[in-house]
Amino acid sequence: MAYPFPTEIHRVVDPEGNLVGDPPELSPEQHRKLYYWMVFGRMWSERMVALQRQGRMGTFAPHVGQEAQAGIASPLRQDDWLLGTYRECIAYFVKGLSPLAPMATHRGYFSRGYTRELGLVPLQIVIGNQMLHAVGVAMAMQYEGTDRVAVGVCGDGATSQGDFHEALNFAAVFQAPFIAVVQNNQYAISVPRQRQAAVEYLAYRGPAFGIPGYIVDGNDVLAVHKVVQECVERARAGEGPSLVELLTYRMGAHTTADDPTKYRSDEEVAHWQARDPIKRYRIFLLRQEILSNEEDEALHEQATADLQRCVEEFEAMPPPRPEEIFEHVFETPPPNLLRQRDEILGTP
Ligand SMILES: Cc1ncc(C[n+]2csc(CCOP(=O)(O)OP(=O)(O)O)c2C)c(N)n1
């Protein structure tokens, strides 16, 4: 397969909220759902950081600025699979994950809430691994003769991992129903995107493996939805994998253990602040009369109340059983893990 390097940056709504491309076909209800999760997702991330600062939450990776990731999950069916990282919580919420699940992870409940029915696996922390897993899932669904697809999401830094390249190669050779999405938020902790790869766009990696590549304004949720939707349709039709690069920016720290002022300027942050994904989608929704100011206010109140309930439920959770960590990886645990489990439980 020979595909050209992509040149177009896909965009539907510009940073000022103007319509600059054909919007995807979404019902008012679908629009409101996307917007709700973006608004909730930002509040949730900010609250997680506040809880961490108060010693009530573990180390957390904020995703403020990357809320348009909601559009990665919105084109998926429930029986499709989504495999992402600690930075993809909003996409997971759109796919059906309870916001309590990633919170519980920080309390040691590693796999609570992630189910086969939701088509979600626990958020990956080992950089790049999930891309290979997603190709494996896609190949399994292809083998079973279904039209289901698997989406793997990673960061720009992960594209330098061997796993990423192996995943694209396998997917291309076997024409797996797989969509690789790279959330290029410009940094891998303190390493800037320019030190990660010499190519101009990470989407160029696609054609190198025989896969079409797409470059998308990653702060434009409608462009994200539209491009991922197109890739999903190709994959369902047996036309193989795609690579989508989302150009976005991590507004906050890498994690609560990081200080981004050490490696980037205020001017750079201000540049991206003006490209806020929520602000521009809100203007679009108001102009298209999909949402009124009153409905927006009510939606914010709803998100605030939902978040408060979540935090209360989280704080009421008892500590997990230590042996739970051994329970969800293997159907039949190997002897070395059984020995470790017995050691923890103090049984001979
Ligand atoms: C295999 C592996 N190596 C190193 C790390 C440590 N680490 C955690 S996050 C991170 C940077 C990842 O950057 P990127 O892929 O751009 O994703 P982002 O955090 O920006 O969303 C690194 C190196 C890890 N978790 N896994």
mmCIF file of C-alpha atoms and ligand atoms in Angstrom:
data_model
loop_
_atom_site.group_PDB
_atom_site.id
_atom_site.type_symbol
_atom_site.label_atom_id
_atom_site.label_comp_id
_atom_site.label_asym_id
_atom_site.label_seq_id
_atom_site.Cartn_x
_atom_site.Cartn_y
_atom_site.Cartn_z
ATOM 1 C CA MET A 1 0.000 0.000 0.000
ATOM 2 C CA ALA A 2 1.368 3.442 -0.855
ATOM 3 C CA TYR A 3 -0.039 6.484 0.866
ATOM 4 C CA PRO A 4 1.280 10.045 0.544
ATOM 5 C CA PHE A 5 2.438 12.071 3.535
ATOM 6 C CA PRO A 6 -0.614 13.984 4.748
ATOM 7 C CA THR A 7 -0.554 17.744 4.196
ATOM 8 C CA GLU A 8 -3.967 18.941 5.398
ATOM 9 C CA ILE A 9 -4.600 19.798 9.039
ATOM 10 C CA HIS A 10 -8.208 18.757 9.575
ATOM 11 C CA ARG A 11 -10.292 21.397 11.331
ATOM 12 C CA VAL A 12 -14.035 22.060 11.650
ATOM 13 C CA VAL A 13 -14.147 24.899 14.207
ATOM 14 C CA ASP A 14 -11.353 27.446 14.489
ATOM 15 C CA PRO A 15 -10.019 28.803 17.816
ATOM 16 C CA GLU A 16 -12.551 31.661 17.714
ATOM 17 C CA GLY A 17 -15.458 29.252 17.337
ATOM 18 C CA ASN A 18 -16.056 29.878 13.612
ATOM 19 C CA LEU A 19 -17.153 27.029 11.393
ATOM 20 C CA VAL A 20 -14.338 26.406 8.899
ATOM 21 C CA GLY A 21 -15.183 22.874 7.751
ATOM 22 C CA ASP A 22 -18.166 20.559 7.374
ATOM 23 C CA PRO A 23 -19.245 19.416 10.836
ATOM 24 C CA PRO A 24 -19.860 15.710 11.444
ATOM 25 C CA GLU A 25 -23.475 14.589 11.647
ATOM 26 C CA LEU A 26 -24.270 14.591 15.348
ATOM 27 C CA SER A 27 -27.638 14.984 17.050
ATOM 28 C CA PRO A 28 -28.071 17.828 19.586
ATOM 29 C CA GLU A 29 -28.022 15.150 22.262
ATOM 30 C CA GLN A 30 -24.683 13.769 21.008
ATOM 31 C CA HIS A 31 -23.250 17.295 20.943
ATOM 32 C CA ARG A 32 -24.380 17.912 24.505
ATOM 33 C CA LYS A 33 -22.911 14.604 25.645
ATOM 34 C CA LEU A 34 -19.521 15.447 24.127
ATOM 35 C CA TYR A 35 -19.581 18.917 25.653
ATOM 36 C CA TYR A 36 -20.661 17.573 29.054
ATOM 37 C CA TRP A 37 -17.698 15.174 29.247
ATOM 38 C CA MET A 38 -15.279 17.905 28.190
ATOM 39 C CA VAL A 39 -16.612 20.251 30.887
ATOM 40 C CA PHE A 40 -16.793 17.498 33.493
ATOM 41 C CA GLY A 41 -13.362 16.204 32.470
ATOM 42 C CA ARG A 42 -11.715 19.553 33.087
ATOM 43 C CA MET A 43 -13.396 19.966 36.490
ATOM 44 C CA TRP A 44 -12.490 16.402 37.394
ATOM 45 C CA SER A 45 -8.813 16.873 36.465
ATOM 46 C CA GLU A 46 -8.590 20.108 38.468
ATOM 47 C CA ARG A 47 -10.230 18.426 41.451
ATOM 48 C CA MET A 48 -7.869 15.459 41.257
ATOM 49 C CA VAL A 49 -4.892 17.835 41.438
ATOM 50 C CA ALA A 50 -6.461 19.646 44.413
ATOM 51 C CA LEU A 51 -7.093 16.324 46.178
ATOM 52 C CA GLN A 52 -3.495 15.274 45.545
ATOM 53 C CA ARG A 53 -2.238 18.543 47.008
ATOM 54 C CA GLN A 54 -4.305 17.854 50.114
ATOM 55 C CA GLY A 55 -2.838 14.374 50.434
ATOM 56 C CA ARG A 56 -6.158 12.741 49.539
ATOM 57 C CA MET A 57 -5.134 11.398 46.111
ATOM 58 C CA GLY A 58 -2.061 9.721 44.616
ATOM 59 C CA THR A 59 0.151 11.112 41.850
ATOM 60 C CA PHE A 60 -2.097 12.264 39.045
ATOM 61 C CA ALA A 61 -1.564 13.220 35.366
ATOM 62 C CA PRO A 62 -3.780 16.212 34.474
ATOM 63 C CA HIS A 63 -5.363 16.420 31.021
ATOM 64 C CA VAL A 64 -6.531 20.061 31.009
ATOM 65 C CA GLY A 65 -6.200 21.408 27.453
ATOM 66 C CA GLN A 66 -6.687 17.959 25.923
ATOM 67 C CA GLU A 67 -10.460 17.709 26.354
ATOM 68 C CA ALA A 68 -11.115 17.319 22.613
ATOM 69 C CA GLN A 69 -10.006 13.706 23.126
ATOM 70 C CA ALA A 70 -13.735 13.139 23.771
ATOM 71 C CA GLY A 71 -13.988 12.867 19.977
ATOM 72 C CA ILE A 72 -11.730 9.799 19.941
ATOM 73 C CA ALA A 73 -14.405 7.730 21.677
ATOM 74 C CA SER A 74 -17.615 9.264 20.326
ATOM 75 C CA PRO A 75 -17.462 7.450 16.938
ATOM 76 C CA LEU A 76 -17.065 4.063 18.678
ATOM 77 C CA ARG A 77 -19.739 1.488 19.400
ATOM 78 C CA GLN A 78 -19.922 -0.082 22.812
ATOM 79 C CA ASP A 79 -18.530 -3.355 21.438
ATOM 80 C CA ASP A 80 -15.428 -1.682 19.998
ATOM 81 C CA TRP A 81 -12.280 -1.479 22.124
ATOM 82 C CA LEU A 82 -10.369 1.538 23.370
ATOM 83 C CA LEU A 83 -6.904 1.193 24.900
ATOM 84 C CA GLY A 84 -5.332 4.391 26.193
ATOM 85 C CA THR A 85 -3.092 5.840 28.865
ATOM 86 C CA TYR A 86 -3.397 7.792 32.103
ATOM 87 C CA ARG A 87 -3.991 10.878 29.868
ATOM 88 C CA GLU A 88 -7.112 9.484 28.162
ATOM 89 C CA CYS A 89 -9.618 9.560 31.021
ATOM 90 C CA ILE A 90 -12.117 11.748 29.153
ATOM 91 C CA ALA A 91 -12.187 9.442 26.124
ATOM 92 C CA TYR A 92 -12.784 6.567 28.562
ATOM 93 C CA PHE A 93 -15.668 8.449 30.230
ATOM 94 C CA VAL A 94 -17.285 9.000 26.832
ATOM 95 C CA LYS A 95 -16.998 5.249 26.201
ATOM 96 C CA GLY A 96 -18.813 4.588 29.463
ATOM 97 C CA LEU A 97 -16.234 4.365 32.244
ATOM 98 C CA SER A 98 -17.319 5.702 35.628
ATOM 99 C CA PRO A 99 -15.057 8.593 36.707
ATOM 100 C CA LEU A 100 -14.796 6.745 39.994
ATOM 101 C CA ALA A 101 -12.737 3.989 38.315
ATOM 102 C CA PRO A 102 -9.520 5.951 37.643
ATOM 103 C CA MET A 103 -9.894 7.551 41.071
ATOM 104 C CA ALA A 104 -10.112 4.114 42.639
ATOM 105 C CA THR A 105 -6.951 3.128 40.779
ATOM 106 C CA HIS A 106 -5.127 5.671 42.900
ATOM 107 C CA ARG A 107 -6.369 3.895 45.978
ATOM 108 C CA GLY A 108 -4.981 0.598 44.770
ATOM 109 C CA TYR A 109 -8.075 -0.822 43.029
ATOM 110 C CA PHE A 110 -6.231 -1.389 39.781
ATOM 111 C CA SER A 111 -8.951 -2.739 37.550
ATOM 112 C CA ARG A 112 -12.260 -1.785 39.152
ATOM 113 C CA GLY A 113 -14.792 -0.515 36.637
ATOM 114 C CA TYR A 114 -12.939 -1.545 33.468
ATOM 115 C CA THR A 115 -15.015 -4.293 31.904
ATOM 116 C CA ARG A 116 -15.138 -6.398 28.783
ATOM 117 C CA GLU A 117 -18.671 -5.069 28.168
ATOM 118 C CA LEU A 118 -17.408 -1.476 28.057
ATOM 119 C CA GLY A 119 -14.556 -2.452 25.713
ATOM 120 C CA LEU A 120 -12.004 -0.835 28.009
ATOM 121 C CA VAL A 121 -8.834 -2.061 29.672
ATOM 122 C CA PRO A 122 -7.180 -0.275 32.607
ATOM 123 C CA LEU A 123 -5.328 2.898 31.648
ATOM 124 C CA GLN A 124 -1.795 2.017 30.549
ATOM 125 C CA ILE A 125 1.193 3.533 32.318
ATOM 126 C CA VAL A 126 3.944 1.576 30.558
ATOM 127 C CA ILE A 127 4.591 3.934 27.641
ATOM 128 C CA GLY A 128 3.576 2.545 24.248
ATOM 129 C CA ASN A 129 2.548 -0.985 25.337
ATOM 130 C CA GLN A 130 -1.150 -0.493 24.718
ATOM 131 C CA MET A 131 -0.575 0.074 20.999
ATOM 132 C CA LEU A 132 0.557 -3.529 20.578
ATOM 133 C CA HIS A 133 -2.258 -4.762 22.786
ATOM 134 C CA ALA A 134 -4.763 -2.811 20.684
ATOM 135 C CA VAL A 135 -3.450 -4.365 17.460
ATOM 136 C CA GLY A 136 -3.755 -7.794 19.085
ATOM 137 C CA VAL A 137 -7.343 -7.054 20.082
ATOM 138 C CA ALA A 138 -8.085 -5.787 16.556
ATOM 139 C CA MET A 139 -6.587 -8.918 14.988
ATOM 140 C CA ALA A 140 -8.635 -11.121 17.323
ATOM 141 C CA MET A 141 -11.841 -9.375 16.269
ATOM 142 C CA GLN A 142 -10.846 -9.687 12.631
ATOM 143 C CA TYR A 143 -10.169 -13.409 13.166
ATOM 144 C CA GLU A 144 -13.626 -13.792 14.682
ATOM 145 C CA GLY A 145 -15.137 -12.238 11.547
ATOM 146 C CA THR A 146 -16.740 -9.265 13.327
ATOM 147 C CA ASP A 147 -16.753 -5.659 12.129
ATOM 148 C CA ARG A 148 -15.534 -4.392 15.514
ATOM 149 C CA VAL A 149 -12.502 -2.118 15.720
ATOM 150 C CA ALA A 150 -9.813 -1.321 18.287
ATOM 151 C CA VAL A 151 -8.396 2.136 18.957
ATOM 152 C CA GLY A 152 -5.013 2.552 20.627
ATOM 153 C CA VAL A 153 -4.104 5.983 21.989
ATOM 154 C CA CYS A 154 -0.650 7.157 23.025
ATOM 155 C CA GLY A 155 1.373 10.349 23.451
ATOM 156 C CA ASP A 156 4.020 11.888 21.193
ATOM 157 C CA GLY A 157 6.798 10.470 23.390
ATOM 158 C CA ALA A 158 5.415 6.956 22.973
ATOM 159 C CA THR A 159 5.979 7.146 19.215
ATOM 160 C CA SER A 160 9.710 6.728 19.910
ATOM 161 C CA GLN A 161 9.104 3.382 21.600
ATOM 162 C CA GLY A 162 9.684 0.189 19.616
ATOM 163 C CA ASP A 163 6.186 -0.978 20.580
ATOM 164 C CA PHE A 164 4.629 1.846 18.578
ATOM 165 C CA HIS A 165 6.521 0.922 15.402
ATOM 166 C CA GLU A 166 5.895 -2.806 15.867
ATOM 167 C CA ALA A 167 2.200 -2.100 16.347
ATOM 168 C CA LEU A 168 1.931 -0.086 13.129
ATOM 169 C CA ASN A 169 3.866 -2.707 11.176
ATOM 170 C CA PHE A 170 1.758 -5.623 12.403
ATOM 171 C CA ALA A 171 -1.460 -3.678 11.839
ATOM 172 C CA ALA A 172 -0.439 -2.793 8.281
ATOM 173 C CA VAL A 173 0.755 -6.274 7.306
ATOM 174 C CA PHE A 174 -2.383 -7.949 8.656
ATOM 175 C CA GLN A 175 -4.748 -5.081 7.719
ATOM 176 C CA ALA A 176 -6.059 -5.088 11.260
ATOM 177 C CA PRO A 177 -9.165 -3.022 12.095
ATOM 178 C CA PHE A 178 -6.995 -0.746 14.227
ATOM 179 C CA ILE A 179 -6.799 3.018 14.612
ATOM 180 C CA ALA A 180 -3.679 4.498 16.198
ATOM 181 C CA VAL A 181 -4.293 7.900 17.741
ATOM 182 C CA VAL A 182 -1.359 10.013 18.931
ATOM 183 C CA GLN A 183 -2.218 12.794 21.324
ATOM 184 C CA ASN A 184 0.693 15.057 20.460
ATOM 185 C CA ASN A 185 0.575 17.380 23.460
ATOM 186 C CA GLN A 186 4.042 18.715 22.545
ATOM 187 C CA TYR A 187 5.923 17.200 25.506
ATOM 188 C CA ALA A 188 6.972 13.888 26.983
ATOM 189 C CA ILE A 189 7.471 15.110 30.535
ATOM 190 C CA SER A 190 10.171 17.781 29.846
ATOM 191 C CA VAL A 191 11.228 16.496 26.398
ATOM 192 C CA PRO A 192 9.771 18.737 23.678
ATOM 193 C CA ARG A 193 8.232 17.266 20.571
ATOM 194 C CA GLN A 194 11.176 18.507 18.411
ATOM 195 C CA ARG A 195 13.584 16.305 20.404
ATOM 196 C CA GLN A 196 11.320 13.301 19.973
ATOM 197 C CA ALA A 197 11.399 12.862 16.180
ATOM 198 C CA ALA A 198 13.002 14.673 13.245
ATOM 199 C CA VAL A 199 9.910 14.415 11.017
ATOM 200 C CA GLU A 200 7.607 17.427 10.804
ATOM 201 C CA TYR A 201 4.474 15.479 11.707
ATOM 202 C CA LEU A 202 4.212 12.216 13.611
ATOM 203 C CA ALA A 203 1.398 11.283 11.208
ATOM 204 C CA TYR A 204 4.160 10.726 8.603
ATOM 205 C CA ARG A 205 4.919 7.470 10.414
ATOM 206 C CA GLY A 206 1.732 6.021 8.880
ATOM 207 C CA PRO A 207 2.711 6.057 5.180
ATOM 208 C CA ALA A 208 6.132 4.660 6.124
ATOM 209 C CA PHE A 209 4.344 1.477 7.238
ATOM 210 C CA GLY A 210 1.696 1.465 4.489
ATOM 211 C CA ILE A 211 -0.974 3.164 6.586
ATOM 212 C CA PRO A 212 -2.780 6.432 5.811
ATOM 213 C CA GLY A 213 -1.875 9.256 8.194
ATOM 214 C CA TYR A 214 -4.089 12.148 9.289
ATOM 215 C CA ILE A 215 -3.127 15.412 10.966
ATOM 216 C CA VAL A 216 -5.899 16.934 13.054
ATOM 217 C CA ASP A 217 -6.367 20.081 15.111
ATOM 218 C CA GLY A 218 -6.493 18.171 18.384
ATOM 219 C CA ASN A 219 -8.250 21.006 20.205
ATOM 220 C CA ASP A 220 -11.220 20.785 17.852
ATOM 221 C CA VAL A 221 -13.469 18.015 19.108
ATOM 222 C CA LEU A 222 -15.574 17.956 15.944
ATOM 223 C CA ALA A 223 -12.506 17.489 13.739
ATOM 224 C CA VAL A 224 -11.287 14.718 16.038
ATOM 225 C CA HIS A 225 -14.672 12.981 15.890
ATOM 226 C CA LYS A 226 -14.922 13.378 12.114
ATOM 227 C CA VAL A 227 -11.486 11.972 11.295
ATOM 228 C CA VAL A 228 -11.683 9.099 13.794
ATOM 229 C CA GLN A 229 -15.159 8.286 12.461
ATOM 230 C CA GLU A 230 -13.760 8.061 8.917
ATOM 231 C CA CYS A 231 -10.976 5.748 10.119
ATOM 232 C CA VAL A 232 -13.438 3.593 12.041
ATOM 233 C CA GLU A 233 -15.602 3.215 8.945
ATOM 234 C CA ARG A 234 -12.593 2.171 6.856
ATOM 235 C CA ALA A 235 -11.553 -0.349 9.476
ATOM 236 C CA ARG A 236 -15.081 -1.809 9.763
ATOM 237 C CA ALA A 237 -15.215 -2.171 5.974
ATOM 238 C CA GLY A 238 -12.010 -4.251 6.038
ATOM 239 C CA GLU A 239 -9.894 -1.434 4.591
ATOM 240 C CA GLY A 240 -7.250 -1.620 7.301
ATOM 241 C CA PRO A 241 -5.618 0.590 9.910
ATOM 242 C CA SER A 242 -5.031 4.356 10.148
ATOM 243 C CA LEU A 243 -2.813 6.696 12.100
ATOM 244 C CA VAL A 244 -4.248 9.946 13.462
ATOM 245 C CA GLU A 245 -2.101 12.677 14.995
ATOM 246 C CA LEU A 246 -3.929 15.172 17.224
ATOM 247 C CA LEU A 247 -2.084 18.478 17.612
ATOM 248 C CA THR A 248 -2.850 19.597 21.138
ATOM 249 C CA TYR A 249 -1.178 20.909 24.287
ATOM 250 C CA ARG A 250 -0.943 19.821 27.902
ATOM 251 C CA MET A 251 -1.847 23.014 29.773
ATOM 252 C CA GLY A 252 -0.830 21.688 33.176
ATOM 253 C CA ALA A 253 2.042 19.697 34.591
ATOM 254 C CA HIS A 254 2.996 16.239 33.295
ATOM 255 C CA THR A 255 1.916 14.898 36.682
ATOM 256 C CA THR A 256 1.497 16.345 40.143
ATOM 257 C CA ALA A 257 5.205 15.504 40.622
ATOM 258 C CA ASP A 258 6.304 17.841 37.778
ATOM 259 C CA ASP A 259 6.985 21.585 37.469
ATOM 260 C CA PRO A 260 6.521 22.651 33.811
ATOM 261 C CA THR A 261 7.783 26.210 34.442
ATOM 262 C CA LYS A 262 11.272 24.651 34.433
ATOM 263 C CA TYR A 263 11.091 23.747 30.732
ATOM 264 C CA ARG A 264 8.568 25.949 28.922
ATOM 265 C CA SER A 265 7.753 29.634 28.640
ATOM 266 C CA ASP A 266 4.675 31.612 29.707
ATOM 267 C CA GLU A 267 4.353 32.861 26.094
ATOM 268 C CA GLU A 268 4.075 29.314 24.819
ATOM 269 C CA VAL A 269 1.398 28.462 27.368
ATOM 270 C CA ALA A 270 -0.516 31.670 26.487
ATOM 271 C CA HIS A 271 -0.372 30.751 22.783
ATOM 272 C CA TRP A 272 -2.189 27.498 23.513
ATOM 273 C CA GLN A 273 -4.502 29.040 26.102
ATOM 274 C CA ALA A 274 -6.018 30.998 23.190
ATOM 275 C CA ARG A 275 -6.769 27.673 21.461
ATOM 276 C CA ASP A 276 -8.841 26.274 24.317
ATOM 277 C CA PRO A 277 -10.910 23.274 23.138
ATOM 278 C CA ILE A 278 -13.874 23.879 25.468
ATOM 279 C CA LYS A 279 -14.177 27.588 24.743
ATOM 280 C CA ARG A 280 -14.353 27.135 20.980
ATOM 281 C CA TYR A 281 -16.837 24.249 21.133
ATOM 282 C CA ARG A 282 -19.049 26.263 23.479
ATOM 283 C CA ILE A 283 -19.116 29.201 21.020
ATOM 284 C CA PHE A 284 -20.003 26.782 18.211
ATOM 285 C CA LEU A 285 -22.836 25.224 20.245
ATOM 286 C CA LEU A 286 -24.270 28.620 21.224
ATOM 287 C CA ARG A 287 -24.066 29.959 17.652
ATOM 288 C CA GLN A 288 -25.701 26.846 16.232
ATOM 289 C CA GLU A 289 -28.397 27.129 18.949
ATOM 290 C CA ILE A 290 -27.646 23.590 20.099
ATOM 291 C CA LEU A 291 -27.132 25.005 23.594
ATOM 292 C CA SER A 292 -28.438 28.152 25.308
ATOM 293 C CA ASN A 293 -26.618 30.104 28.013
ATOM 294 C CA GLU A 294 -29.122 28.782 30.571
ATOM 295 C CA GLU A 295 -28.584 25.186 29.447
ATOM 296 C CA ASP A 296 -24.842 25.721 29.648
ATOM 297 C CA GLU A 297 -25.179 26.960 33.215
ATOM 298 C CA ALA A 298 -27.396 23.984 34.126
ATOM 299 C CA LEU A 299 -24.879 21.592 32.523
ATOM 300 C CA HIS A 300 -22.055 23.107 34.610
ATOM 301 C CA GLU A 301 -24.177 22.740 37.772
ATOM 302 C CA GLN A 302 -24.915 19.127 36.880
ATOM 303 C CA ALA A 303 -21.201 18.422 36.293
ATOM 304 C CA THR A 304 -20.319 20.061 39.643
ATOM 305 C CA ALA A 305 -22.904 17.938 41.480
ATOM 306 C CA ASP A 306 -21.823 14.737 39.680
ATOM 307 C CA LEU A 307 -18.196 15.431 40.579
ATOM 308 C CA GLN A 308 -19.014 16.086 44.219
ATOM 309 C CA ARG A 309 -20.873 12.775 44.430
ATOM 310 C CA CYS A 310 -17.900 11.050 42.850
ATOM 311 C CA VAL A 311 -15.445 12.494 45.367
ATOM 312 C CA GLU A 312 -17.698 11.500 48.266
ATOM 313 C CA GLU A 313 -17.991 7.937 46.952
ATOM 314 C CA PHE A 314 -14.227 7.808 46.459
ATOM 315 C CA GLU A 315 -13.520 8.955 49.999
ATOM 316 C CA ALA A 316 -15.970 6.432 51.427
ATOM 317 C CA MET A 317 -14.187 3.514 49.726
ATOM 318 C CA PRO A 318 -12.538 1.133 52.164
ATOM 319 C CA PRO A 319 -8.895 0.235 51.515
ATOM 320 C CA PRO A 320 -8.601 -2.560 48.913
ATOM 321 C CA ARG A 321 -7.664 -6.108 49.836
ATOM 322 C CA PRO A 322 -3.908 -6.396 49.115
ATOM 323 C CA GLU A 323 -4.415 -9.651 47.204
ATOM 324 C CA GLU A 324 -6.675 -7.881 44.694
ATOM 325 C CA ILE A 325 -3.592 -6.882 42.727
ATOM 326 C CA PHE A 326 -3.118 -10.545 41.763
ATOM 327 C CA GLU A 327 -6.678 -11.128 40.631
ATOM 328 C CA HIS A 328 -7.122 -9.558 37.211
ATOM 329 C CA VAL A 329 -4.114 -10.302 35.063
ATOM 330 C CA PHE A 330 -4.208 -14.055 34.523
ATOM 331 C CA GLU A 331 -7.164 -16.408 34.195
ATOM 332 C CA THR A 332 -4.870 -19.004 35.843
ATOM 333 C CA PRO A 333 -2.115 -17.229 37.811
ATOM 334 C CA PRO A 334 1.401 -18.664 37.369
ATOM 335 C CA PRO A 335 3.137 -20.261 40.407
ATOM 336 C CA ASN A 336 5.482 -17.304 41.055
ATOM 337 C CA LEU A 337 2.530 -14.916 41.421
ATOM 338 C CA LEU A 338 0.688 -17.387 43.621
ATOM 339 C CA ARG A 339 3.798 -17.579 45.846
ATOM 340 C CA GLN A 340 3.938 -13.760 46.057
ATOM 341 C CA ARG A 341 0.237 -13.612 46.877
ATOM 342 C CA ASP A 342 0.671 -16.180 49.657
ATOM 343 C CA GLU A 343 3.593 -14.174 51.011
ATOM 344 C CA ILE A 344 1.442 -11.032 51.202
ATOM 345 C CA LEU A 345 -1.385 -12.930 52.847
ATOM 346 C CA GLY A 346 1.047 -14.518 55.275
ATOM 347 C CA THR A 347 -0.110 -18.028 54.346
ATOM 348 C CA PRO A 348 2.487 -20.797 53.974
HETATM 349 C C1 LIG B 1 8.275 2.140 29.116
HETATM 350 C C2 LIG B 1 8.264 3.379 29.961
HETATM 351 N N1 LIG B 1 9.334 4.186 29.982
HETATM 352 C C3 LIG B 1 9.333 5.310 30.735
HETATM 353 C C4 LIG B 1 8.245 5.635 31.505
HETATM 354 C C5 LIG B 1 8.242 6.903 32.347
HETATM 355 N N2 LIG B 1 7.315 7.885 31.734
HETATM 356 C C6 LIG B 1 6.098 8.104 32.242
HETATM 357 S S1 LIG B 1 5.232 9.213 31.360
HETATM 358 C C7 LIG B 1 6.496 9.445 30.272
HETATM 359 C C8 LIG B 1 6.383 10.427 29.132
HETATM 360 C C9 LIG B 1 5.339 10.022 28.123
HETATM 361 O O1 LIG B 1 5.160 11.039 27.177
HETATM 362 P P1 LIG B 1 4.080 10.949 26.048
HETATM 363 O O2 LIG B 1 4.096 9.598 25.422
HETATM 364 O O3 LIG B 1 4.305 12.110 25.146
HETATM 365 O O4 LIG B 1 2.675 11.084 26.810
HETATM 366 P P2 LIG B 1 2.119 12.246 27.757
HETATM 367 O O5 LIG B 1 2.544 11.911 29.162
HETATM 368 O O6 LIG B 1 2.674 13.538 27.280
HETATM 369 O O7 LIG B 1 0.644 12.169 27.599
HETATM 370 C C10 LIG B 1 7.584 8.649 30.624
HETATM 371 C C11 LIG B 1 8.873 8.617 29.890
HETATM 372 C C12 LIG B 1 7.141 4.753 31.472
HETATM 373 N N3 LIG B 1 6.015 4.994 32.177
HETATM 374 N N4 LIG B 1 7.159 3.654 30.689
#
